[in-house]
Amino acid sequence: MDQDDLKKRVCLCLIFLGNFVGTFEIVFGALILFGLLTRPASIPPIIIMLAAAATAKSEVLAQKGFWEMMHGSRTDCNAFGKHFLSIKGAGYGSVDNILTKNGD
C-alpha cells in the first residue's frame, strides 16, 4: 500500500465518521428537543462528547496542563446536561409525558 492510497482511505474514513456522528447528533438532538425517548436518546450524545473531549483535549492536557484543558473544554460541559436528562427524563410538556398520560 503506497502513501497516496493510505491518504485516500484515511480521508474517506474521516468523511464517513463525520457524517455518521453528525447524523447521530441531529437525530438524537431532535429526540431530546421534543422530549421523545429522552432517557435513551441522551446516551449516544454523552458518548460522542466524551470521545470528542478525550481526543481533542488530550494534547492540550499533555502540553499545557490540567487547568488550560479545563478552560478549553468549558463548552464540553453540556455532557453533564445530557447526563441529567438521562437520569431525570423528559419534562411536563414533552411528547413522552403526553403519550404516557400519567407523567411517569
PDB file of C-alpha atoms in Angstrom:
ATOM      1  CA  MET A   1       0.000   0.000   0.000  1.00  0.00           C
ATOM      2  CA  ASP A   2       1.543   3.294  -1.040  1.00  0.00           C
ATOM      3  CA  GLN A   3       1.278   6.661   0.688  1.00  0.00           C
ATOM      4  CA  ASP A   4      -1.404   8.114  -1.619  1.00  0.00           C
ATOM      5  CA  ASP A   5      -3.660   5.092  -1.190  1.00  0.00           C
ATOM      6  CA  LEU A   6      -3.367   5.357   2.578  1.00  0.00           C
ATOM      7  CA  LYS A   7      -4.226   9.070   2.491  1.00  0.00           C
ATOM      8  CA  LYS A   8      -7.324   8.375   0.371  1.00  0.00           C
ATOM      9  CA  ARG A   9      -8.521   5.668   2.761  1.00  0.00           C
ATOM     10  CA  VAL A  10      -7.980   7.844   5.821  1.00  0.00           C
ATOM     11  CA  CYS A  11      -9.802  10.731   4.150  1.00  0.00           C
ATOM     12  CA  LEU A  12     -12.759   8.525   3.236  1.00  0.00           C
ATOM     13  CA  CYS A  13     -12.863   7.147   6.764  1.00  0.00           C
ATOM     14  CA  LEU A  14     -12.880  10.644   8.261  1.00  0.00           C
ATOM     15  CA  ILE A  15     -15.628  11.779   5.892  1.00  0.00           C
ATOM     16  CA  PHE A  16     -17.740   8.751   6.819  1.00  0.00           C
ATOM     17  CA  LEU A  17     -17.210   9.263  10.550  1.00  0.00           C
ATOM     18  CA  GLY A  18     -18.005  12.964  10.293  1.00  0.00           C
ATOM     19  CA  ASN A  19     -21.284  12.272   8.517  1.00  0.00           C
ATOM     20  CA  PHE A  20     -22.108   9.409  10.882  1.00  0.00           C
ATOM     21  CA  VAL A  21     -21.519  11.442  14.041  1.00  0.00           C
ATOM     22  CA  GLY A  22     -23.306  14.475  12.583  1.00  0.00           C
ATOM     23  CA  THR A  23     -26.356  12.392  11.747  1.00  0.00           C
ATOM     24  CA  PHE A  24     -26.377  10.915  15.245  1.00  0.00           C
ATOM     25  CA  GLU A  25     -26.194  14.374  16.815  1.00  0.00           C
ATOM     26  CA  ILE A  26     -29.062  15.692  14.688  1.00  0.00           C
ATOM     27  CA  VAL A  27     -31.340  12.690  15.221  1.00  0.00           C
ATOM     28  CA  PHE A  28     -30.777  12.297  18.944  1.00  0.00           C
ATOM     29  CA  GLY A  29     -30.746  16.065  19.472  1.00  0.00           C
ATOM     30  CA  ALA A  30     -34.174  16.281  17.843  1.00  0.00           C
ATOM     31  CA  LEU A  31     -35.451  13.453  20.048  1.00  0.00           C
ATOM     32  CA  ILE A  32     -34.180  15.271  23.141  1.00  0.00           C
ATOM     33  CA  LEU A  33     -35.592  18.582  21.928  1.00  0.00           C
ATOM     34  CA  PHE A  34     -39.087  17.161  21.503  1.00  0.00           C
ATOM     35  CA  GLY A  35     -38.879  15.024  24.615  1.00  0.00           C
ATOM     36  CA  LEU A  36     -39.352  11.731  22.824  1.00  0.00           C
ATOM     37  CA  LEU A  37     -37.390   8.823  24.305  1.00  0.00           C
ATOM     38  CA  THR A  38     -35.334  11.361  26.231  1.00  0.00           C
ATOM     39  CA  ARG A  39     -33.506   8.972  28.540  1.00  0.00           C
ATOM     40  CA  PRO A  40     -32.211   6.557  25.892  1.00  0.00           C
ATOM     41  CA  ALA A  41     -31.674   9.386  23.376  1.00  0.00           C
ATOM     42  CA  SER A  42     -29.321  11.204  25.749  1.00  0.00           C
ATOM     43  CA  ILE A  43     -26.824   8.315  25.982  1.00  0.00           C
ATOM     44  CA  PRO A  44     -25.261   8.468  22.444  1.00  0.00           C
ATOM     45  CA  PRO A  45     -24.546  12.236  22.671  1.00  0.00           C
ATOM     46  CA  ILE A  46     -22.814  11.652  26.023  1.00  0.00           C
ATOM     47  CA  ILE A  47     -20.581   9.038  24.406  1.00  0.00           C
ATOM     48  CA  ILE A  48     -19.866  11.352  21.459  1.00  0.00           C
ATOM     49  CA  MET A  49     -18.971  14.241  23.786  1.00  0.00           C
ATOM     50  CA  LEU A  50     -16.663  12.082  25.916  1.00  0.00           C
ATOM     51  CA  ALA A  51     -14.884  10.731  22.835  1.00  0.00           C
ATOM     52  CA  ALA A  52     -14.541  14.217  21.350  1.00  0.00           C
ATOM     53  CA  ALA A  53     -13.197  15.651  24.599  1.00  0.00           C
ATOM     54  CA  ALA A  54     -10.749  12.781  25.035  1.00  0.00           C
ATOM     55  CA  THR A  55      -9.353  13.061  21.523  1.00  0.00           C
ATOM     56  CA  ALA A  56      -9.312  16.851  21.233  1.00  0.00           C
ATOM     57  CA  LYS A  57      -8.183  17.778  24.725  1.00  0.00           C
ATOM     58  CA  SER A  58      -5.589  15.086  25.449  1.00  0.00           C
ATOM     59  CA  GLU A  59      -2.879  17.005  23.605  1.00  0.00           C
ATOM     60  CA  VAL A  60      -3.694  20.205  25.495  1.00  0.00           C
ATOM     61  CA  LEU A  61      -3.562  18.291  28.774  1.00  0.00           C
ATOM     62  CA  ALA A  62      -0.155  16.833  27.945  1.00  0.00           C
ATOM     63  CA  GLN A  63       1.370  20.114  26.761  1.00  0.00           C
ATOM     64  CA  LYS A  64      -0.260  22.882  28.800  1.00  0.00           C
ATOM     65  CA  GLY A  65      -1.680  21.191  31.892  1.00  0.00           C
ATOM     66  CA  PHE A  66      -4.983  20.466  33.569  1.00  0.00           C
ATOM     67  CA  TRP A  67      -6.359  23.996  34.013  1.00  0.00           C
ATOM     68  CA  GLU A  68      -5.718  25.008  30.417  1.00  0.00           C
ATOM     69  CA  MET A  69      -7.517  21.855  29.288  1.00  0.00           C
ATOM     70  CA  MET A  70     -10.459  22.606  31.579  1.00  0.00           C
ATOM     71  CA  HIS A  71     -10.645  26.176  30.281  1.00  0.00           C
ATOM     72  CA  GLY A  72     -10.666  24.897  26.700  1.00  0.00           C
ATOM     73  CA  SER A  73     -13.332  22.289  27.421  1.00  0.00           C
ATOM     74  CA  ARG A  74     -15.840  24.524  29.198  1.00  0.00           C
ATOM     75  CA  THR A  75     -18.283  24.129  26.315  1.00  0.00           C
ATOM     76  CA  ASP A  76     -17.999  20.355  26.588  1.00  0.00           C
ATOM     77  CA  CYS A  77     -19.775  20.563  29.913  1.00  0.00           C
ATOM     78  CA  ASN A  78     -23.119  20.210  28.152  1.00  0.00           C
ATOM     79  CA  ALA A  79     -22.473  16.486  28.500  1.00  0.00           C
ATOM     80  CA  PHE A  80     -23.422  16.990  32.131  1.00  0.00           C
ATOM     81  CA  GLY A  81     -26.765  18.399  30.995  1.00  0.00           C
ATOM     82  CA  LYS A  82     -27.341  15.301  28.905  1.00  0.00           C
ATOM     83  CA  HIS A  83     -26.364  13.169  31.882  1.00  0.00           C
ATOM     84  CA  PHE A  84     -29.040  14.978  33.892  1.00  0.00           C
ATOM     85  CA  LEU A  85     -31.576  14.222  31.160  1.00  0.00           C
ATOM     86  CA  SER A  86     -30.604  10.557  31.175  1.00  0.00           C
ATOM     87  CA  ILE A  87     -31.380  10.417  34.903  1.00  0.00           C
ATOM     88  CA  LYS A  88     -34.361  12.775  35.179  1.00  0.00           C
ATOM     89  CA  GLY A  89     -36.037  12.161  31.844  1.00  0.00           C
ATOM     90  CA  ALA A  90     -38.345  14.465  29.936  1.00  0.00           C
ATOM     91  CA  GLY A  91     -40.368  17.257  31.486  1.00  0.00           C
ATOM     92  CA  TYR A  92     -44.054  18.041  31.750  1.00  0.00           C
ATOM     93  CA  GLY A  93     -44.586  19.307  28.192  1.00  0.00           C
ATOM     94  CA  SER A  94     -42.688  16.518  26.455  1.00  0.00           C
ATOM     95  CA  VAL A  95     -44.028  14.034  23.939  1.00  0.00           C
ATOM     96  CA  ASP A  96     -43.163  11.214  26.364  1.00  0.00           C
ATOM     97  CA  ASN A  97     -45.408  12.758  29.002  1.00  0.00           C
ATOM     98  CA  ILE A  98     -48.258  13.278  26.547  1.00  0.00           C
ATOM     99  CA  LEU A  99     -48.019   9.688  25.251  1.00  0.00           C
ATOM    100  CA  THR A 100     -47.924   8.060  28.687  1.00  0.00           C
ATOM    101  CA  LYS A 101     -50.715  10.313  30.059  1.00  0.00           C
ATOM    102  CA  ASN A 102     -49.647   9.715  33.682  1.00  0.00           C
ATOM    103  CA  GLY A 103     -46.345  11.615  33.649  1.00  0.00           C
ATOM    104  CA  ASP A 104     -44.142   8.737  34.874  1.00  0.00           C
TER     105      ASP A 104
END
